[in-house]
Coordinates of C-alpha atoms in Angstrom, one line a residue:
Chain A
M1 CA 68.1 116.6 64.2
T2 CA 70.1 113.9 65.9
D3 CA 69.6 113.3 69.6
Y4 CA 72.9 114.8 70.8
I5 CA 74.2 113.6 74.2
H6 CA 76.4 115.6 76.4
R7 CA 78.5 113.6 78.9
I8 CA 80.0 115.1 82.0
Y9 CA 82.7 113.3 83.9
Q10 CA 82.8 113.1 87.7
A11 CA 85.7 113.0 90.0
D12 CA 85.2 109.3 90.8
G13 CA 85.4 108.3 87.1
T14 CA 81.7 108.0 86.6
Y15 CA 79.8 110.3 84.3
I16 CA 76.4 111.8 83.7
D17 CA 74.7 111.9 80.3
R18 CA 72.1 114.3 79.4
P19 CA 70.5 115.5 76.1
Y20 CA 71.6 118.7 74.6
T21 CA 69.7 121.8 75.7
E22 CA 68.0 123.9 73.0
E23 CA 70.9 126.4 73.3
E24 CA 73.5 123.6 72.8
I25 CA 71.6 122.3 69.8
E26 CA 71.7 125.7 68.3
Q27 CA 75.4 126.0 69.0
A28 CA 76.0 122.6 67.4
V29 CA 74.3 123.7 64.3
K30 CA 76.3 126.8 64.2
D31 CA 79.5 124.9 64.8
K32 CA 78.7 122.6 61.9
E33 CA 77.9 125.6 59.6
D34 CA 81.2 127.2 60.6
A35 CA 83.2 124.1 60.0
D36 CA 81.4 123.4 56.6
A37 CA 82.2 127.0 55.6
K38 CA 85.9 126.5 56.4
I39 CA 86.0 123.3 54.5
Q40 CA 84.3 124.9 51.5
A41 CA 86.7 127.8 51.7
N42 CA 89.6 125.3 51.7
I43 CA 88.2 123.5 48.7
E44 CA 87.8 126.8 46.9
F45 CA 91.3 127.8 47.9
E46 CA 92.8 124.6 46.7
A47 CA 90.9 125.0 43.4
K48 CA 92.3 128.5 42.9
K49 CA 95.7 127.2 43.8
A50 CA 95.5 124.4 41.3
A51 CA 94.3 126.8 38.6
A52 CA 97.1 129.2 39.3
Q53 CA 99.6 126.4 39.1
A54 CA 98.2 125.4 35.8
K55 CA 98.6 128.9 34.4
L56 CA 102.2 129.0 35.7
A57 CA 102.9 125.7 34.0
A58 CA 101.5 127.0 30.8
L59 CA 104.0 129.8 31.0
G60 CA 106.8 127.4 31.8
L61 CA 107.0 128.7 35.4
T62 CA 106.8 127.1 38.8
A63 CA 106.0 128.4 42.2
D64 CA 109.7 128.4 43.0
D65 CA 110.2 130.8 40.1
L66 CA 107.8 133.2 41.6
K67 CA 109.5 132.9 45.0
A68 CA 112.8 133.7 43.3
L69 CA 111.2 136.9 42.0
G70 CA 110.1 137.8 45.5
L71 CA 106.5 137.0 44.7
G72 CA 104.2 134.6 46.5
G73 CA 104.4 133.2 49.9
N74 CA 106.5 130.6 51.5
Chain B
M1 CA 146.5 37.3 145.5
I2 CA 143.6 39.0 143.7
D3 CA 141.6 36.9 141.3
Q4 CA 138.8 39.5 140.7
Y5 CA 139.8 43.0 139.9
P6 CA 137.4 45.9 140.0
P7 CA 135.9 47.1 136.7
A8 CA 138.3 49.1 134.6
N9 CA 136.2 52.3 134.9
G10 CA 136.1 52.1 138.7
V11 CA 138.3 53.7 141.2
L12 CA 140.1 51.7 143.9
T13 CA 140.4 52.6 147.5
S14 CA 141.8 50.2 150.2
L15 CA 142.0 49.2 153.8
I16 CA 145.4 48.1 155.0
W17 CA 144.8 45.8 158.0
R18 CA 147.9 45.0 159.9
K19 CA 148.2 42.6 162.9
T20 CA 151.2 41.2 165.0
A21 CA 150.5 37.6 165.8
A22 CA 150.6 36.4 169.4
G23 CA 151.4 32.9 168.2
G24 CA 149.2 29.8 167.3
E25 CA 146.5 31.7 165.4
T26 CA 145.0 29.9 162.3
S27 CA 142.4 32.6 161.7
L28 CA 142.3 36.4 161.9
S29 CA 139.4 38.8 162.4
G30 CA 138.4 41.8 164.4
Y31 CA 140.7 44.8 165.0
D32 CA 144.3 45.2 163.9
N33 CA 147.2 47.0 165.6
A34 CA 145.6 50.3 164.7
S35 CA 142.1 49.3 165.9
Q36 CA 140.7 49.0 162.4
A37 CA 138.1 46.3 161.9
L38 CA 138.8 43.7 159.2
S39 CA 136.4 44.1 156.3
Y40 CA 137.0 43.0 152.8
T41 CA 135.2 42.0 149.6
P42 CA 135.9 38.3 149.1
G43 CA 138.2 37.8 146.2
Q44 CA 139.5 41.4 146.4
E45 CA 141.9 40.9 149.3
Q46 CA 145.6 40.2 149.6
V47 CA 147.1 38.5 152.6
Y48 CA 150.8 39.0 153.3
L49 CA 152.6 37.0 156.0
N50 CA 155.9 38.6 156.9
G51 CA 155.9 40.3 153.6
I52 CA 155.1 37.2 151.5
L53 CA 151.9 37.1 149.6
L54 CA 149.8 34.1 150.4
V55 CA 147.7 32.2 147.9
R56 CA 143.9 32.2 148.4
G57 CA 142.5 28.8 148.8
D58 CA 145.9 27.2 149.4
D59 CA 147.2 29.3 152.2
Y60 CA 144.0 30.7 153.5
T61 CA 140.3 31.0 153.1
A62 CA 138.5 34.3 152.7
T63 CA 134.7 34.0 152.1
N64 CA 132.7 36.0 154.6
G65 CA 134.3 39.4 154.3
T66 CA 135.2 39.7 158.0
S67 CA 137.7 36.9 158.8
I68 CA 140.5 35.0 157.3
T69 CA 140.7 31.3 158.1
G70 CA 142.7 28.2 157.2
L71 CA 146.1 29.7 158.0
A72 CA 149.0 27.6 159.1
A73 CA 149.5 28.3 162.8
L74 CA 151.2 31.6 163.2
S75 CA 154.3 32.1 165.2
A76 CA 154.6 34.8 167.9
S77 CA 155.6 38.2 166.3
D78 CA 154.6 37.0 162.8
F79 CA 153.4 40.1 160.9
V80 CA 150.2 39.8 158.8
Q81 CA 149.0 42.5 156.5
I82 CA 145.7 42.2 154.6
N83 CA 145.1 44.7 151.8
C84 CA 141.3 45.1 151.3
Y85 CA 140.2 46.5 148.0
N86 CA 136.6 47.7 147.5
N87 CA 134.6 49.2 144.6
F88 CA 133.1 52.5 145.1
S89 CA 131.0 54.7 142.8
V90 CA 131.8 58.2 141.6
A91 CA 129.4 60.5 143.5
S92 CA 130.7 63.8 142.2
L93 CA 133.5 65.4 140.2
P94 CA 136.0 67.7 141.8
T95 CA 134.7 71.2 141.8
S96 CA 137.9 72.4 140.3
G97 CA 137.1 70.6 137.0
L98 CA 138.7 67.8 135.2
V99 CA 142.2 68.4 133.8
G100 CA 143.2 66.8 130.6
E101 CA 141.2 65.1 127.9
I102 CA 138.6 62.4 128.2
S103 CA 138.7 60.3 125.0
N104 CA 135.6 58.8 123.4
S105 CA 136.7 55.3 124.4
Q106 CA 136.6 56.4 128.0
I107 CA 133.0 57.6 127.7
T108 CA 131.2 54.6 126.1
S109 CA 127.8 56.0 126.9
L110 CA 126.0 58.8 128.6
A111 CA 123.0 58.5 130.8
T112 CA 119.8 58.2 128.8
S113 CA 118.1 60.7 131.0
K114 CA 118.5 64.4 130.3
L115 CA 121.4 66.3 131.7
T116 CA 120.3 68.6 134.5
G117 CA 122.0 71.5 136.1
T118 CA 123.8 74.3 134.5
V119 CA 127.0 74.4 132.5
T120 CA 128.6 77.7 133.1
N121 CA 130.8 79.7 130.8
A122 CA 133.8 78.9 133.0
Q123 CA 133.2 75.2 132.4
L124 CA 133.1 75.8 128.6
A125 CA 136.2 77.9 128.2
G126 CA 137.5 77.9 124.7
S127 CA 135.5 76.8 121.7
I128 CA 133.9 73.6 120.5
S129 CA 135.0 72.8 116.9
N130 CA 132.7 71.5 114.3
D131 CA 134.4 68.1 114.2
K132 CA 133.5 67.7 117.9
L133 CA 129.8 68.2 116.9
S134 CA 129.5 65.8 114.1
N135 CA 125.8 65.4 114.5
S136 CA 123.8 67.6 112.1
S137 CA 121.4 69.2 114.4
I138 CA 121.0 70.5 117.9
T139 CA 117.6 70.5 119.4
I140 CA 116.8 72.7 122.3
N141 CA 113.3 72.4 123.6
G142 CA 111.5 74.6 125.9
S143 CA 114.1 77.2 126.9
A144 CA 115.3 80.4 125.4
V145 CA 118.7 80.6 123.8
A146 CA 120.6 83.8 124.3
L147 CA 123.4 84.6 121.8
G148 CA 125.7 87.3 123.2
G149 CA 127.7 89.1 120.5
S150 CA 127.1 88.1 116.9
A151 CA 125.8 84.9 115.5
T152 CA 126.9 83.8 112.0
I153 CA 124.8 81.4 110.0
A154 CA 126.5 80.2 106.8
G155 CA 123.7 79.0 104.6
G156 CA 121.9 75.8 105.3
S157 CA 118.5 75.4 106.7
A158 CA 118.1 76.6 110.2
Q159 CA 114.3 76.7 110.1
D160 CA 112.4 76.6 106.9
D161 CA 108.9 77.7 105.9
A162 CA 108.2 80.4 108.4
P163 CA 104.5 80.4 109.5
A164 CA 102.3 83.2 108.3
S165 CA 102.2 84.8 111.7
P166 CA 105.2 83.8 113.7
T167 CA 105.1 84.4 117.4
E168 CA 106.7 87.6 118.5
G169 CA 110.5 87.2 119.0
Q170 CA 110.8 84.1 116.8
L171 CA 113.5 84.0 114.2
W172 CA 112.9 82.0 111.0
L173 CA 115.3 81.3 108.2
D174 CA 114.6 80.1 104.7
T175 CA 116.6 77.4 103.0
N176 CA 119.3 79.8 101.9
G177 CA 120.0 80.9 105.4
T178 CA 118.5 84.3 104.8
L179 CA 115.9 85.7 107.1
A180 CA 112.3 84.8 106.2
T181 CA 110.3 87.9 105.4
T182 CA 107.4 86.8 107.6
A183 CA 109.7 86.5 110.6
F184 CA 109.3 90.2 111.4
T185 CA 105.6 90.5 110.9
E186 CA 104.6 91.2 114.4
K187 CA 107.6 93.3 115.3
S188 CA 107.8 95.3 112.1
T189 CA 107.8 99.1 112.2
L190 CA 105.8 99.0 109.0
T191 CA 102.2 98.8 110.0
T192 CA 100.2 100.1 107.1
T193 CA 100.0 99.5 103.3
G194 CA 102.4 101.9 101.6
D195 CA 104.6 102.6 104.6
I196 CA 108.2 103.3 103.9
Y197 CA 111.1 102.5 106.3
Y198 CA 113.7 105.2 107.2
A199 CA 115.8 106.2 110.1
S200 CA 114.5 109.1 112.2
A201 CA 117.9 109.2 114.0
A202 CA 121.0 107.0 114.1
N203 CA 120.0 103.4 114.6
T204 CA 116.3 104.4 115.0
P205 CA 113.9 102.8 112.6
A206 CA 110.7 104.7 111.8
R207 CA 107.9 104.6 109.3
I208 CA 106.4 107.2 106.9
G209 CA 102.8 106.6 106.1
I210 CA 101.8 106.7 102.4
G211 CA 101.2 110.1 100.9
S212 CA 98.2 111.0 98.8
S213 CA 97.9 110.5 95.1
G214 CA 100.3 112.7 93.1
Q215 CA 102.5 113.5 96.0
V216 CA 106.3 113.0 95.8
L217 CA 108.8 112.0 98.3
T218 CA 110.8 115.0 99.5
V219 CA 112.9 116.1 102.4
A220 CA 111.8 118.5 105.2
S221 CA 113.7 119.2 108.3
G222 CA 116.2 116.6 107.5
I223 CA 113.9 113.7 107.2
P224 CA 111.8 112.3 104.2
S225 CA 108.2 113.1 103.8
W226 CA 105.5 113.1 101.2
A227 CA 104.4 116.4 99.7
T228 CA 102.8 117.9 96.7
A229 CA 105.6 118.6 94.1
S230 CA 106.5 122.2 94.0
S231 CA 107.9 122.1 90.5
G232 CA 108.8 119.9 87.6
S233 CA 106.1 117.3 88.1
M234 CA 103.2 116.1 86.0
T235 CA 100.2 114.8 87.8
L236 CA 97.4 112.9 86.0
L237 CA 94.3 114.8 87.0
Q238 CA 91.7 113.1 84.9
N239 CA 91.3 110.4 82.3
V240 CA 88.4 111.3 80.1
S241 CA 87.1 108.5 77.9
L242 CA 86.0 109.9 74.5
S243 CA 83.2 107.7 73.4
G244 CA 79.4 107.4 73.4
A245 CA 78.5 111.0 73.3
S246 CA 78.6 114.1 71.0
S247 CA 80.3 116.3 73.5
I248 CA 82.2 115.3 76.6
T249 CA 83.2 117.6 79.5
S250 CA 85.8 117.0 82.1
D251 CA 85.3 117.2 85.8
T252 CA 86.2 120.5 87.4
L253 CA 89.9 121.0 87.2
S254 CA 92.1 122.0 90.1
G255 CA 93.7 125.4 89.8
A256 CA 96.8 124.3 91.7
Y257 CA 99.1 123.8 88.7
N258 CA 100.9 126.1 86.3
D259 CA 99.9 124.4 83.0
L260 CA 97.7 121.7 81.7
V261 CA 98.9 119.1 79.3
I262 CA 96.4 116.9 77.5
Y263 CA 97.4 113.7 75.7
I264 CA 94.6 112.6 73.4
I265 CA 95.3 109.1 72.3
N266 CA 93.6 107.1 69.5
Y267 CA 90.9 109.7 69.0
R268 CA 88.2 108.7 66.4
A269 CA 84.8 110.0 65.6
S270 CA 81.9 107.9 64.3
A271 CA 81.9 109.7 60.9
N272 CA 84.5 110.7 58.4
N273 CA 86.1 114.2 58.0
Q274 CA 85.7 115.0 61.7
F275 CA 88.2 117.0 63.7
L276 CA 88.5 117.5 67.4
K277 CA 87.6 120.8 69.0
L278 CA 87.8 122.2 72.5
R279 CA 85.9 124.7 74.6
F280 CA 86.8 126.0 78.0
N281 CA 84.2 126.5 80.7
G282 CA 81.5 126.0 78.0
D283 CA 82.3 129.4 76.5
T284 CA 80.9 129.9 73.0
S285 CA 81.9 133.5 72.6
T286 CA 84.4 134.6 69.9
G287 CA 87.2 134.9 72.4
Y288 CA 89.2 132.1 70.8
A289 CA 92.0 132.9 68.3
Q290 CA 94.3 130.4 66.5
Y291 CA 97.0 130.1 63.9
S292 CA 97.7 126.7 62.3
T293 CA 99.7 124.8 59.7
R294 CA 99.4 121.3 58.5
F295 CA 101.8 119.0 56.6
S296 CA 100.3 116.1 54.7
S297 CA 102.2 113.0 53.6
S298 CA 100.2 113.4 50.3
G299 CA 102.3 116.5 49.5
T300 CA 99.4 118.9 49.8
N301 CA 100.1 121.1 52.8
Y302 CA 97.7 123.6 54.3
G303 CA 98.1 126.9 55.9
P304 CA 99.4 128.8 57.6
S305 CA 96.0 130.3 58.4
G306 CA 94.6 132.2 61.3
S307 CA 91.5 133.7 62.8
I308 CA 90.8 135.8 65.9
T309 CA 87.1 135.3 66.2
E310 CA 86.8 131.5 66.7
T311 CA 84.1 130.1 69.0
S312 CA 86.2 127.1 69.9
L313 CA 89.7 125.8 69.5
D314 CA 91.0 123.4 66.9
V315 CA 93.7 121.0 68.2
M316 CA 94.3 119.0 65.1
D317 CA 94.7 121.9 62.6
G318 CA 92.8 125.0 61.8
N319 CA 92.3 124.1 58.2
N320 CA 89.6 121.7 59.0
Q321 CA 91.1 118.8 57.2
G322 CA 89.3 116.0 59.1
M323 CA 90.3 112.4 59.6
S324 CA 88.8 109.0 58.7
S325 CA 86.5 107.5 61.2
A326 CA 88.1 104.0 60.8
E327 CA 91.8 105.0 61.2
E328 CA 93.6 104.8 64.4
N329 CA 96.9 105.7 66.0
N330 CA 96.0 109.4 66.2
I331 CA 97.9 111.4 68.7
I332 CA 97.2 114.9 69.8
V333 CA 99.1 116.8 72.5
T334 CA 97.9 120.1 73.8
R335 CA 99.5 122.3 76.4
I336 CA 97.6 125.1 78.0
F337 CA 99.9 127.6 79.6
N338 CA 98.9 129.5 82.7
Y339 CA 95.4 128.0 82.5
A340 CA 94.4 129.5 85.9
N341 CA 95.4 133.0 84.9
T342 CA 92.8 135.5 85.9
I343 CA 94.7 138.7 85.8
G344 CA 96.9 140.6 83.4
T345 CA 97.4 140.1 79.7
G346 CA 93.7 140.3 79.2
G347 CA 93.3 136.9 80.8
H348 CA 94.8 135.2 77.7
K349 CA 95.5 131.5 78.1
L350 CA 97.9 130.4 75.4
T351 CA 97.8 126.9 74.0
H352 CA 100.0 124.9 71.7
S353 CA 98.7 121.7 70.1
V354 CA 100.6 119.3 67.9
S355 CA 99.0 116.3 66.3
K356 CA 99.4 113.4 64.0
H357 CA 96.3 112.0 62.4
N358 CA 95.2 109.9 59.5
K359 CA 92.9 110.2 56.6
S360 CA 92.5 107.7 53.9
G361 CA 96.0 106.2 54.5
I362 CA 97.6 109.7 54.5
F363 CA 98.8 111.1 57.7
G364 CA 99.0 114.7 58.6
L365 CA 101.3 116.6 61.0
A366 CA 99.8 119.8 62.3
Q367 CA 100.3 122.4 64.9
V368 CA 97.9 125.0 66.2
L369 CA 98.9 128.1 68.3
S370 CA 95.9 129.5 70.0
S371 CA 94.6 131.5 72.8
W372 CA 91.4 131.9 74.8
Q373 CA 90.8 135.4 76.1
N374 CA 88.8 135.2 79.3
T375 CA 89.5 136.5 82.8
N376 CA 88.3 133.2 84.4
A377 CA 90.5 130.3 85.1
I378 CA 89.9 127.3 83.0
M379 CA 87.7 125.0 85.1
T380 CA 86.4 122.6 82.6
I381 CA 87.3 121.4 79.1
T382 CA 84.7 120.2 76.6
F383 CA 85.7 117.9 73.8
F384 CA 83.5 117.8 70.7
N385 CA 83.6 117.1 66.9
N386 CA 83.1 119.7 64.3
N387 CA 79.7 118.2 63.3
S388 CA 78.8 117.1 66.9
T389 CA 79.2 113.6 65.7
N390 CA 79.6 111.0 68.4
F391 CA 83.0 110.0 69.6
S392 CA 83.8 106.3 68.9
S393 CA 87.1 106.0 70.7
G394 CA 89.9 107.7 72.5
N395 CA 91.1 108.9 75.8
A396 CA 92.0 112.4 76.9
Y397 CA 94.6 112.3 79.7
I398 CA 94.7 115.6 81.5
Y399 CA 97.8 116.3 83.5
G400 CA 98.6 119.2 85.8
V401 CA 102.1 120.5 85.4
K402 CA 104.0 122.3 88.2

């Protein structure tokens, strides 16, 4: 695990650095897992979107055609 | 006859000595008919015999100042008149003043010693025109000059290069005829750095001491004063440098404002695909909710998407499309409404973030609507990257908004 540093600013413009606590390290790991999961979900979403667009193209349709039919989102 | 006249700038006065001859006299001296003693300046006398002016040297001799000799023997009842002219010096001028004009040719020189005494206003009635004062300077040493009424100085150099600390009461001018700023140092009402000059009453100068940081000039009881702005102002509370750590927390924030606005300029992380996140008061609970959309210049847009169980807030976009570590000119602006709210509406603090950020030459525009549900006021803000990667640059300017 990387040595994480937490910096705390003071009123006079100086700051105090300290290593992450055990609890903060656990939270950092969790934050990374959450972010990675969102990124993966986006990748999967984009892949599904691309596949769907390919299917529409094969049918000679576009996303605008679906919207005209009241289907699909904005 | 006279063969030596008094100097032209002298003034003549005379003794008229008259005598009736007894007969046979060849010289005259002593007292005349009116008991005046004969006294003359040799060469400045005239001798008349029965009304006829005699010739000095031929008809008489006058050398000793008290007698006339060498006369042809006088006949009884001859009448002799001797006019005696003498120089005299001017001891004083008439107290009523001189009437008329004294021309330059009549005053060929003045005494080299200084004039003494006093010239009163009555003696200088009227004005002295410039052409009568053709000399270019007037030097007055050692005495005060009082100027009643107004004094007009039309340019020129009265006194240049005022000293750093002029003596109290001195007046110095610069070469343009304007008052030198240092001329008022010791008499100035302004005594302290930051003082402002104003009138506390008509024709009454006064000073206002400098206010404290963030205060604005306002009016109270009819006079200006410094005060904390009651509305409409933005006050820079903190400038938090985003570098050199994985997470960075602000100092404790004042709760005296309505909203907080955070300008995050040139934010970068030390690794790619990072995006900036916030936590309030170090809270890692799932009390954060957000809804976001993102436009990309590549044509691939993201969102809208939302979540009500977040453990932190995204301020770039909620779709976790990060940015390149090497690209700059990223701008994020976040406004936190009612950040000190502790009552009502479940303690929600609503935020709105807009951002422009870069990734591989493609820029994204995003906005995030979010809230933090907590009954505590926001006291600190922690900035961190999604992977707790170190910050490499950026500043977060935190403003308090009234």
